[in-house]
Amino acid sequence: MIALMKRDLQLALRSGGGFGLSLAFFLIVVMFVPFGVGPESAVLARIAPGILWIGALLSCLLSLDRIFQLDYEDGSLDLLATAPLPLEGIVAMKAVAHWLTTGLPLTVAAPVLGFLLNLPVEGYLWVFLSLAAGTPALSFLGTFGAAITVGLKRGGLLLSLLVLPLYIPTLIFGAQSVTRVVEGQSNSTAFAILAAISLFTFALIPFAAARALRVNIR
Amino acid sequence: MIALMKRDLQLALRSGGGFGLSLAFFLIVVMFVPFGVGPESAVLARIAPGILWIGALLSCLLSLDRIFQLDYEDGSLDLLATAPLPLEGIVAMKAVAHWLTTGLPLTVAAPVLGFLLNLPVEGYLWVFLSLAAGTPALSFLGTFGAAITVGLKRGGLLLSLLVLPLYIPTLIFGAQSVTRVVEGQSNSTAFAILAAISLFTFALIPFAAARALRVNIR
Amino acid sequence: MSIWEFANPRRFVHLTDTLLPWTTAGTVLLMGVGLVWGFFFTPDDYAQGSTVKIIFLHVPSAMLAINIWFMMLVTSLVWLVRRHHVSALAAKAAAPIGVTMTLIALFTGAIWGEPMWGTYWAWDPRLTSFMILFVFYLGYIALWAAIEDPDTAADLTSILCIVGSVFAFLSRYAVMFWNQGLHQGASLSLDKADHVANVFYIPLVISIAGFILFFITLVLLRTRSEIHARRISALLARERQG
Amino acid sequence: MELTVTNLGCRRGELRVLSGVSFSVRGGTALILRGPNGSGKTTLLRTLAGLAPADGGTISMPREALAYAGHADGIKAQLSVAENLRFWADVFGHAGIDAALDMFDLRPLAHRQAQHLSAGQKRRLGLSRLLVTGRPIWLLDEPTVSLDTESVAIFGRMIAGHLADGGMAIVATHIDLGLETAETLDIAQFRASGEDHANPFLDDGFADWGNP
Amino acid sequence: MELTVTNLGCRRGELRVLSGVSFSVRGGTALILRGPNGSGKTTLLRTLAGLAPADGGTISMPREALAYAGHADGIKAQLSVAENLRFWADVFGHAGIDAALDMFDLRPLAHRQAQHLSAGQKRRLGLSRLLVTGRPIWLLDEPTVSLDTESVAIFGRMIAGHLADGGMAIVATHIDLGLETAETLDIAQFRASGEDHANPFLDDGFADWGNP
Ligand code: HEM
Ligand SMILES: Nc1ncnc2c1ncn2[C@@H]1O[C@H](COP(=O)(O)OP(=O)(O)OP(=O)(O)O)[C@@H](O)[C@H]1O
Ligand SMILES: Nc1ncnc2c1ncn2[C@@H]1O[C@H](COP(=O)(O)OP(=O)(O)OP(=O)(O)O)[C@@H](O)[C@H]1O
Ligand SMILES: [Mg+2]
Ligand SMILES: [Mg+2]
């Protein structure tokens, strides 16, 4: 189990810096917003929390299809399925490895990018906290989507399509946790629900994803 | 050459509706903005042109890695390279096929989505025109990125990192072509440059991408 | 003896053996003089106070950040046309220095921006262009890192560098079209009467020269170590083949 | 130890491919599956390994006793030969990779990345993976593809050693492996005829509303 | 028509794999490449096909006369057998796919999607692709992998027919194909020794700055 996670992290690092890439993508997406909507800092500050959350979510999305696809293609998944590991554990390990290589760096970097969008000062802490609480849910939900689409040749887009709707609650409560603070309101409900969603996905998703994998392998 | 394009379109259709998927992704990304940013229509109207352009650009991005990757993996690319077709032509056909399956549907759908974001009325025509002029450049530049990263196992994120910076001028002039009209200014310079960028990529990119492909095949 | 002789890695290494002590000494001298003079022996500006002294870091690093990319463009072309390995490795060696210079320019600029414009960051075209340059550097470095085979990596990064340059250039104009900014224009041009006051001008020129030598020293060193690395990997590969 | 398969049905997608497959293999023996292309050897092996659903019938062995090696070797291109083996050894909770490295003479290649292996070298790595699973029953699908004659001989010895330790092997192959003690099973005899009771859409009761 | 290769060098990544490869093949004959795993057969074929850079030496044939078939068959899983063949026929500007379909008895499978083929059926499709290229020189890398004995015989007949039409074939294989007229070339003799002048990083002059 630990071996699996070790290998996944190793592979992510070998193929040209797993950590760096999703970060760079995040940076660029955030940078694109002023190019698209214009440079006025009032507007940017207004939309900053939402944009940071959407950017983090999209960066997460982009690396999802690699969670199982490569293992499927080179036969590792078949072999893992016959190995003495519960498939649920494999799924959970994959999700954790994904979070470590994408969610975690995004969380750490988000406050810095908030800077570029003139995020009001009160927002920094909560951007960090809300992403720390919310990105694990993104990784777990994404793992589920990856498990469902693993057999498909051009599954990338379909995967996004399946996963994005699942991300909506996380996005709403995540962004609210920040905007409310910026607007001087209390964000405790939003944040509590966000954390609850994360815990809920940890408990539920490994079983659903393992089930989907079993269907796809045979 | 035509055969190649026919096959690409056929494959896109067979694998679960090539047209539909990138459209759906576009729809979801645009829909996420109100979730992230909040529902006030003034703010949304203000950022609508930019968001539509960024959304179109990201939808484009998501299908790029399939342009050459599958052909590379199953050996078709090797065989095509020994076939009596110039590699430059192959690249151009691939880019056109990509545009037909993503850029074109996005262009047609964008005005409808503009509606969801309260895009001011004057903007509709120009959202359509600017995307029609700009998305071909996105497909061609994307094909170049795909040609560079084709040999890499986990090239998806790297591909985005290479391609997104190349998209910046297109994004800026594309979004400006709309915002200027909405703000009552003249957009003729922006639109002319946008069209020029597209023409320029048609002329330049096939050669650069073919060169990259040759390097990657050997 | 033609300049291309040094495209042989071994000769290049021998050449740097003799060059490096001189460039190192020059760097220490010029940078030392320029920065010490700049920081401690110039008056405070009447408008900007002592913050003006950031100029001695900001301007040289900003200039280098751009020019290193140009150097990479040239060496990339040389590699593509004449396939001289040192040329490709020099481009590879320069990129991390370029990205560091870009970051220094961004950071010193941001620190300077606070007192000058009241904000650390604004989407001013000049600053934005630097952000874009930063991203181009990142892509270039990531591509080098991602590809296993060194010659393939050299080819692909060179192609990327050329196409990238065209679009980096376009982006610069795009950004200027998109936003009229706060940042000041060129103030170093010799023919213009209104360049920065002489008290700043001379130490600034000295520290720019120091930075350039610093860059040359670093590039030579890093290219050398790239050559060593290539040789080691080639030897190991030969070993394994038996 | 004995593996007994009784009246097993195998399907591929919508269709039943094999019906009534019955055989048994004793510990220490090998079974060679033969049959023309498309006769269902791969399908049978995957069903035995639990990678495809069985369509009726019974398999007397738990899945945990089986090790499967198919066309895809499960090799990660970016990891070295030794790292690949170590990973599978860890997954199967097996101790060392030394025996596996020695078997196919992989030591000189141990630190080479798998993407720099030739087709036959990759296959050798894929086969030596079997040794780190520690499983008694090997299910092998065309194991000697790409192997040169010397490696085929080594493979023969590896199987023989495994059988001598009381293991079993079921091998689908088109070429002669030179395993003297092996029995041969021709898969073509189990080819499914049209009727397929597990698929309700092929139910003959449908016939009467085709022409009402 | 004659294909002459003189003093060809082949490399893989950093390293030279083969040196001084010289041989010639006349129209109407076949050449079998032999050599243990990792000796460089694939590398040589890819170099001949122009898919890998030649490291010195000459090849007397233009690339436009060559058809290459390697481990990967270039088959699209979502297209049917007939559609796959038709695509390659169109690309090579060749008229019909009927002869190709008939050769390996693919007609019954013509409308099946390629992803529903067995390993051997896929390989048959990959080989019949050669017929629609209309190219005179075939470069084949382990063509009989996964084929059953009957298909191997058909493959032998296909090659014989191609040679009878004045074509040539260069085939890398580990098994006996039963082509009587074919010559055999042992690739092991061309194995590159350490020295490699095209790689300046292996230059011996480096030695003196290791220990100054
Ligand atoms: C993050 C913020 C900043 C960035 C990225 C930045 C970037 C640059 C760049 C690219 C140059 C051009 C160097 C060259 O000539 O090649 C430059 C020069 C200069 N910058 Fe900044 N800058 C920033 C903030 C500031 C601030 C706040 C000031 C103070 C008002 C300032 C003053 C100058 C001056 C005086 C020059 C020299 C003018 C010239 O030679 O062009 N910069 N900076
Ligand atoms: N994914 C699939 N969906 C539907 N049918 C399939 C699928 N894969 C294989 N088949 C069909 O099932 C049958 C058995 O295939 P299988 O791969 O088991 O054959 P095989 O005996 O292994 O042949 P080979 O020797 O060519 O490998 C074949 O007729 C094949 O066409
Ligand atoms: N991508 C690569 N990079 C570096 N070396 C490689 C690469 N691919 C193969 N090699 C090495 O080059 C040599 C020749 O490989 P090649 O694939 O040509 O062998 P082969 O004769 O086809 O072997 P097989 O019979 O196993 O297919 C081998 O020693 C192999 O390890
Ligand atoms: Mg099979
Ligand atoms: Mg080979």
PDB file of N, CA and C and ligand atoms in Angstrom, chain D residues 11-18 34-46 71 141-142 172-174 187 191, chain E residues 109 112-124 145-148, ligand 2:
ATOM      1  N   ARG D  11     -17.368 -15.135 -21.140  1.00  0.00           N
ATOM      2  CA  ARG D  11     -17.949 -14.224 -22.110  1.00  0.00           C
ATOM      3  C   ARG D  11     -17.036 -13.041 -22.358  1.00  0.00           C
ATOM      4  N   ARG D  12     -17.255 -12.438 -23.489  1.00  0.00           N
ATOM      5  CA  ARG D  12     -16.492 -11.272 -23.887  1.00  0.00           C
ATOM      6  C   ARG D  12     -17.510 -10.281 -24.376  1.00  0.00           C
ATOM      7  N   GLY D  13     -17.708  -9.187 -23.660  1.00  0.00           N
ATOM      8  CA  GLY D  13     -18.725  -8.240 -24.074  1.00  0.00           C
ATOM      9  C   GLY D  13     -20.089  -8.919 -24.059  1.00  0.00           C
ATOM     10  N   GLU D  14     -20.856  -8.723 -25.116  1.00  0.00           N
ATOM     11  CA  GLU D  14     -22.215  -9.250 -25.186  1.00  0.00           C
ATOM     12  C   GLU D  14     -22.259 -10.766 -25.318  1.00  0.00           C
ATOM     13  N   LEU D  15     -21.165 -11.348 -25.797  1.00  0.00           N
ATOM     14  CA  LEU D  15     -21.262 -12.718 -26.295  1.00  0.00           C
ATOM     15  C   LEU D  15     -20.512 -13.720 -25.465  1.00  0.00           C
ATOM     16  N   ARG D  16     -21.090 -14.918 -25.424  1.00  0.00           N
ATOM     17  CA  ARG D  16     -20.426 -16.023 -24.775  1.00  0.00           C
ATOM     18  C   ARG D  16     -19.391 -16.588 -25.743  1.00  0.00           C
ATOM     19  N   VAL D  17     -18.189 -16.771 -25.251  1.00  0.00           N
ATOM     20  CA  VAL D  17     -17.128 -17.254 -26.121  1.00  0.00           C
ATOM     21  C   VAL D  17     -16.866 -18.742 -25.874  1.00  0.00           C
ATOM     22  N   LEU D  18     -16.868 -19.131 -24.604  1.00  0.00           N
ATOM     23  CA  LEU D  18     -16.599 -20.530 -24.270  1.00  0.00           C
ATOM     24  C   LEU D  18     -17.720 -21.079 -23.392  1.00  0.00           C
ATOM     25  N   ARG D  34      -4.170 -24.661 -26.114  1.00  0.00           N
ATOM     26  CA  ARG D  34      -3.951 -24.475 -27.547  1.00  0.00           C
ATOM     27  C   ARG D  34      -5.264 -24.127 -28.229  1.00  0.00           C
ATOM     28  N   GLY D  35      -5.151 -23.555 -29.388  1.00  0.00           N
ATOM     29  CA  GLY D  35      -6.347 -23.207 -30.137  1.00  0.00           C
ATOM     30  C   GLY D  35      -5.996 -22.095 -31.099  1.00  0.00           C
ATOM     31  N   PRO D  36      -6.694 -22.048 -32.208  1.00  0.00           N
ATOM     32  CA  PRO D  36      -6.373 -21.013 -33.205  1.00  0.00           C
ATOM     33  C   PRO D  36      -6.653 -19.606 -32.671  1.00  0.00           C
ATOM     34  N   ASN D  37      -6.218 -18.601 -33.400  1.00  0.00           N
ATOM     35  CA  ASN D  37      -6.459 -17.218 -32.998  1.00  0.00           C
ATOM     36  C   ASN D  37      -7.947 -16.975 -32.807  1.00  0.00           C
ATOM     37  N   GLY D  38      -8.265 -16.311 -31.729  1.00  0.00           N
ATOM     38  CA  GLY D  38      -9.655 -15.968 -31.483  1.00  0.00           C
ATOM     39  C   GLY D  38     -10.468 -17.095 -30.884  1.00  0.00           C
ATOM     40  N   SER D  39      -9.804 -18.160 -30.444  1.00  0.00           N
ATOM     41  CA  SER D  39     -10.586 -19.269 -29.905  1.00  0.00           C
ATOM     42  C   SER D  39     -10.940 -19.049 -28.435  1.00  0.00           C
ATOM     43  N   GLY D  40     -10.282 -18.146 -27.773  1.00  0.00           N
ATOM     44  CA  GLY D  40     -10.712 -17.821 -26.411  1.00  0.00           C
ATOM     45  C   GLY D  40      -9.695 -18.132 -25.317  1.00  0.00           C
ATOM     46  N   LYS D  41      -8.447 -18.289 -25.677  1.00  0.00           N
ATOM     47  CA  LYS D  41      -7.431 -18.591 -24.664  1.00  0.00           C
ATOM     48  C   LYS D  41      -7.280 -17.427 -23.689  1.00  0.00           C
ATOM     49  N   THR D  42      -7.111 -16.231 -24.239  1.00  0.00           N
ATOM     50  CA  THR D  42      -6.969 -15.060 -23.377  1.00  0.00           C
ATOM     51  C   THR D  42      -8.191 -14.905 -22.479  1.00  0.00           C
ATOM     52  N   THR D  43      -9.358 -15.085 -23.090  1.00  0.00           N
ATOM     53  CA  THR D  43     -10.599 -14.945 -22.324  1.00  0.00           C
ATOM     54  C   THR D  43     -10.632 -15.923 -21.159  1.00  0.00           C
ATOM     55  N   LEU D  44     -10.259 -17.157 -21.412  1.00  0.00           N
ATOM     56  CA  LEU D  44     -10.279 -18.158 -20.349  1.00  0.00           C
ATOM     57  C   LEU D  44      -9.314 -17.789 -19.226  1.00  0.00           C
ATOM     58  N   LEU D  45      -8.111 -17.404 -19.606  1.00  0.00           N
ATOM     59  CA  LEU D  45      -7.125 -17.061 -18.572  1.00  0.00           C
ATOM     60  C   LEU D  45      -7.589 -15.874 -17.735  1.00  0.00           C
ATOM     61  N   ARG D  46      -8.169 -14.891 -18.381  1.00  0.00           N
ATOM     62  CA  ARG D  46      -8.639 -13.727 -17.627  1.00  0.00           C
ATOM     63  C   ARG D  46      -9.798 -14.102 -16.718  1.00  0.00           C
ATOM     64  N   HIS D  71      -0.475  -9.876 -22.025  1.00  0.00           N
ATOM     65  CA  HIS D  71       0.312  -9.199 -23.059  1.00  0.00           C
ATOM     66  C   HIS D  71       0.993  -7.956 -22.499  1.00  0.00           C
ATOM     67  N   ASP D 141      -0.166 -15.826 -20.563  1.00  0.00           N
ATOM     68  CA  ASP D 141      -0.739 -15.644 -21.889  1.00  0.00           C
ATOM     69  C   ASP D 141       0.384 -15.327 -22.877  1.00  0.00           C
ATOM     70  N   GLU D 142       0.697 -16.272 -23.728  1.00  0.00           N
ATOM     71  CA  GLU D 142       1.771 -16.127 -24.710  1.00  0.00           C
ATOM     72  C   GLU D 142       3.040 -15.539 -24.098  1.00  0.00           C
ATOM     73  N   ALA D 172      -1.020 -20.308 -22.264  1.00  0.00           N
ATOM     74  CA  ALA D 172      -1.567 -20.240 -23.617  1.00  0.00           C
ATOM     75  C   ALA D 172      -0.435 -19.893 -24.553  1.00  0.00           C
ATOM     76  N   THR D 173      -0.234 -20.711 -25.568  1.00  0.00           N
ATOM     77  CA  THR D 173       0.870 -20.429 -26.474  1.00  0.00           C
ATOM     78  C   THR D 173       0.637 -21.067 -27.831  1.00  0.00           C
ATOM     79  N   HIS D 174       1.267 -20.490 -28.838  1.00  0.00           N
ATOM     80  CA  HIS D 174       1.182 -21.077 -30.174  1.00  0.00           C
ATOM     81  C   HIS D 174       2.426 -21.857 -30.521  1.00  0.00           C
ATOM     82  N   ILE D 187      -8.565 -25.723 -26.766  1.00  0.00           N
ATOM     83  CA  ILE D 187      -9.657 -24.889 -26.310  1.00  0.00           C
ATOM     84  C   ILE D 187     -10.805 -24.866 -27.321  1.00  0.00           C
ATOM     85  N   ARG D 191     -15.824 -24.153 -27.726  1.00  0.00           N
ATOM     86  CA  ARG D 191     -16.406 -23.008 -28.399  1.00  0.00           C
ATOM     87  C   ARG D 191     -17.911 -22.962 -28.151  1.00  0.00           C
TER      88      ARG D 191
ATOM     89  N   LEU E 109     -14.557 -10.943 -40.288  1.00  0.00           N
ATOM     90  CA  LEU E 109     -14.353  -9.956 -39.223  1.00  0.00           C
ATOM     91  C   LEU E 109     -14.453  -8.519 -39.723  1.00  0.00           C
ATOM     92  N   ARG E 112     -16.239  -5.980 -37.702  1.00  0.00           N
ATOM     93  CA  ARG E 112     -16.045  -5.959 -36.268  1.00  0.00           C
ATOM     94  C   ARG E 112     -15.102  -4.821 -35.887  1.00  0.00           C
ATOM     95  N   GLN E 113     -15.397  -4.146 -34.776  1.00  0.00           N
ATOM     96  CA  GLN E 113     -14.482  -3.093 -34.333  1.00  0.00           C
ATOM     97  C   GLN E 113     -13.167  -3.711 -33.885  1.00  0.00           C
ATOM     98  N   ALA E 114     -12.093  -3.014 -34.172  1.00  0.00           N
ATOM     99  CA  ALA E 114     -10.769  -3.574 -33.891  1.00  0.00           C
ATOM    100  C   ALA E 114     -10.566  -3.859 -32.411  1.00  0.00           C
ATOM    101  N   GLN E 115     -11.251  -3.131 -31.528  1.00  0.00           N
ATOM    102  CA  GLN E 115     -11.043  -3.390 -30.111  1.00  0.00           C
ATOM    103  C   GLN E 115     -11.628  -4.726 -29.679  1.00  0.00           C
ATOM    104  N   HIS E 116     -12.469  -5.319 -30.522  1.00  0.00           N
ATOM    105  CA  HIS E 116     -13.037  -6.622 -30.179  1.00  0.00           C
ATOM    106  C   HIS E 116     -12.306  -7.768 -30.857  1.00  0.00           C
ATOM    107  N   LEU E 117     -11.104  -7.526 -31.295  1.00  0.00           N
ATOM    108  CA  LEU E 117     -10.321  -8.595 -31.911  1.00  0.00           C
ATOM    109  C   LEU E 117      -9.411  -9.231 -30.863  1.00  0.00           C
ATOM    110  N   SER E 118      -9.072 -10.495 -31.086  1.00  0.00           N
ATOM    111  CA  SER E 118      -8.078 -11.123 -30.220  1.00  0.00           C
ATOM    112  C   SER E 118      -6.686 -10.708 -30.680  1.00  0.00           C
ATOM    113  N   ALA E 119      -5.678 -11.019 -29.884  1.00  0.00           N
ATOM    114  CA  ALA E 119      -4.324 -10.579 -30.205  1.00  0.00           C
ATOM    115  C   ALA E 119      -3.894 -11.018 -31.605  1.00  0.00           C
ATOM    116  N   GLY E 120      -4.168 -12.283 -31.925  1.00  0.00           N
ATOM    117  CA  GLY E 120      -3.754 -12.791 -33.226  1.00  0.00           C
ATOM    118  C   GLY E 120      -4.536 -12.159 -34.368  1.00  0.00           C
ATOM    119  N   GLN E 121      -5.821 -11.936 -34.141  1.00  0.00           N
ATOM    120  CA  GLN E 121      -6.627 -11.296 -35.189  1.00  0.00           C
ATOM    121  C   GLN E 121      -6.122  -9.887 -35.465  1.00  0.00           C
ATOM    122  N   LYS E 122      -5.735  -9.188 -34.410  1.00  0.00           N
ATOM    123  CA  LYS E 122      -5.191  -7.839 -34.579  1.00  0.00           C
ATOM    124  C   LYS E 122      -3.922  -7.890 -35.406  1.00  0.00           C
ATOM    125  N   ARG E 123      -3.079  -8.832 -35.087  1.00  0.00           N
ATOM    126  CA  ARG E 123      -1.823  -8.958 -35.799  1.00  0.00           C
ATOM    127  C   ARG E 123      -2.084  -9.268 -37.279  1.00  0.00           C
ATOM    128  N   ARG E 124      -3.076 -10.108 -37.559  1.00  0.00           N
ATOM    129  CA  ARG E 124      -3.405 -10.411 -38.958  1.00  0.00           C
ATOM    130  C   ARG E 124      -3.812  -9.139 -39.689  1.00  0.00           C
ATOM    131  N   VAL E 145       4.414 -12.751 -34.163  1.00  0.00           N
ATOM    132  CA  VAL E 145       3.987 -12.750 -32.767  1.00  0.00           C
ATOM    133  C   VAL E 145       2.478 -12.944 -32.673  1.00  0.00           C
ATOM    134  N   SER E 146       2.028 -13.796 -31.789  1.00  0.00           N
ATOM    135  CA  SER E 146       0.608 -14.065 -31.536  1.00  0.00           C
ATOM    136  C   SER E 146      -0.104 -14.849 -32.637  1.00  0.00           C
ATOM    137  N   LEU E 147       0.557 -15.139 -33.730  1.00  0.00           N
ATOM    138  CA  LEU E 147      -0.148 -15.852 -34.799  1.00  0.00           C
ATOM    139  C   LEU E 147      -0.173 -17.352 -34.513  1.00  0.00           C
ATOM    140  N   ASP E 148      -1.301 -18.007 -34.851  1.00  0.00           N
ATOM    141  CA  ASP E 148      -1.345 -19.455 -34.730  1.00  0.00           C
ATOM    142  C   ASP E 148      -0.656 -20.082 -35.942  1.00  0.00           C
TER     143      ASP E 148
HETATM  144  N1  LIG F   2     -13.377  -6.865 -26.027  1.00  0.00           N
HETATM  145  C1  LIG F   2     -14.009  -7.806 -26.766  1.00  0.00           C
HETATM  146  N2  LIG F   2     -15.324  -7.685 -27.015  1.00  0.00           N
HETATM  147  C2  LIG F   2     -15.965  -8.606 -27.741  1.00  0.00           C
HETATM  148  N3  LIG F   2     -15.363  -9.678 -28.278  1.00  0.00           N
HETATM  149  C3  LIG F   2     -14.066  -9.859 -28.063  1.00  0.00           C
HETATM  150  C4  LIG F   2     -13.330  -8.937 -27.292  1.00  0.00           C
HETATM  151  N4  LIG F   2     -12.059  -9.371 -27.237  1.00  0.00           N
HETATM  152  C5  LIG F   2     -12.009 -10.515 -27.942  1.00  0.00           C
HETATM  153  N5  LIG F   2     -13.213 -10.808 -28.441  1.00  0.00           N
HETATM  154  C6  LIG F   2     -13.547 -12.004 -29.232  1.00  0.00           C
HETATM  155  O1  LIG F   2     -13.546 -13.116 -28.366  1.00  0.00           O
HETATM  156  C7  LIG F   2     -12.950 -14.228 -28.977  1.00  0.00           C
HETATM  157  C8  LIG F   2     -11.865 -14.807 -28.102  1.00  0.00           C
HETATM  158  O2  LIG F   2     -10.810 -13.880 -27.980  1.00  0.00           O
HETATM  159  P1  LIG F   2      -9.452 -14.192 -27.205  1.00  0.00           P
HETATM  160  O3  LIG F   2      -8.690 -12.930 -27.127  1.00  0.00           O
HETATM  161  O4  LIG F   2      -9.771 -14.891 -25.948  1.00  0.00           O
HETATM  162  O5  LIG F   2      -8.756 -15.202 -28.216  1.00  0.00           O
HETATM  163  P2  LIG F   2      -7.359 -15.909 -28.091  1.00  0.00           P
HETATM  164  O6  LIG F   2      -7.607 -17.362 -28.073  1.00  0.00           O
HETATM  165  O7  LIG F   2      -6.574 -15.323 -26.982  1.00  0.00           O
HETATM  166  O8  LIG F   2      -6.729 -15.544 -29.489  1.00  0.00           O
HETATM  167  P3  LIG F   2      -5.230 -15.151 -29.849  1.00  0.00           P
HETATM  168  O9  LIG F   2      -4.501 -16.424 -30.042  1.00  0.00           O
HETATM  169  O10 LIG F   2      -5.393 -14.422 -31.136  1.00  0.00           O
HETATM  170  O11 LIG F   2      -4.689 -14.314 -28.752  1.00  0.00           O
HETATM  171  C9  LIG F   2     -12.440 -13.769 -30.337  1.00  0.00           C
HETATM  172  O12 LIG F   2     -13.332 -14.254 -31.326  1.00  0.00           O
HETATM  173  C10 LIG F   2     -12.491 -12.289 -30.263  1.00  0.00           C
HETATM  174  O13 LIG F   2     -12.827 -11.749 -31.505  1.00  0.00           O
END
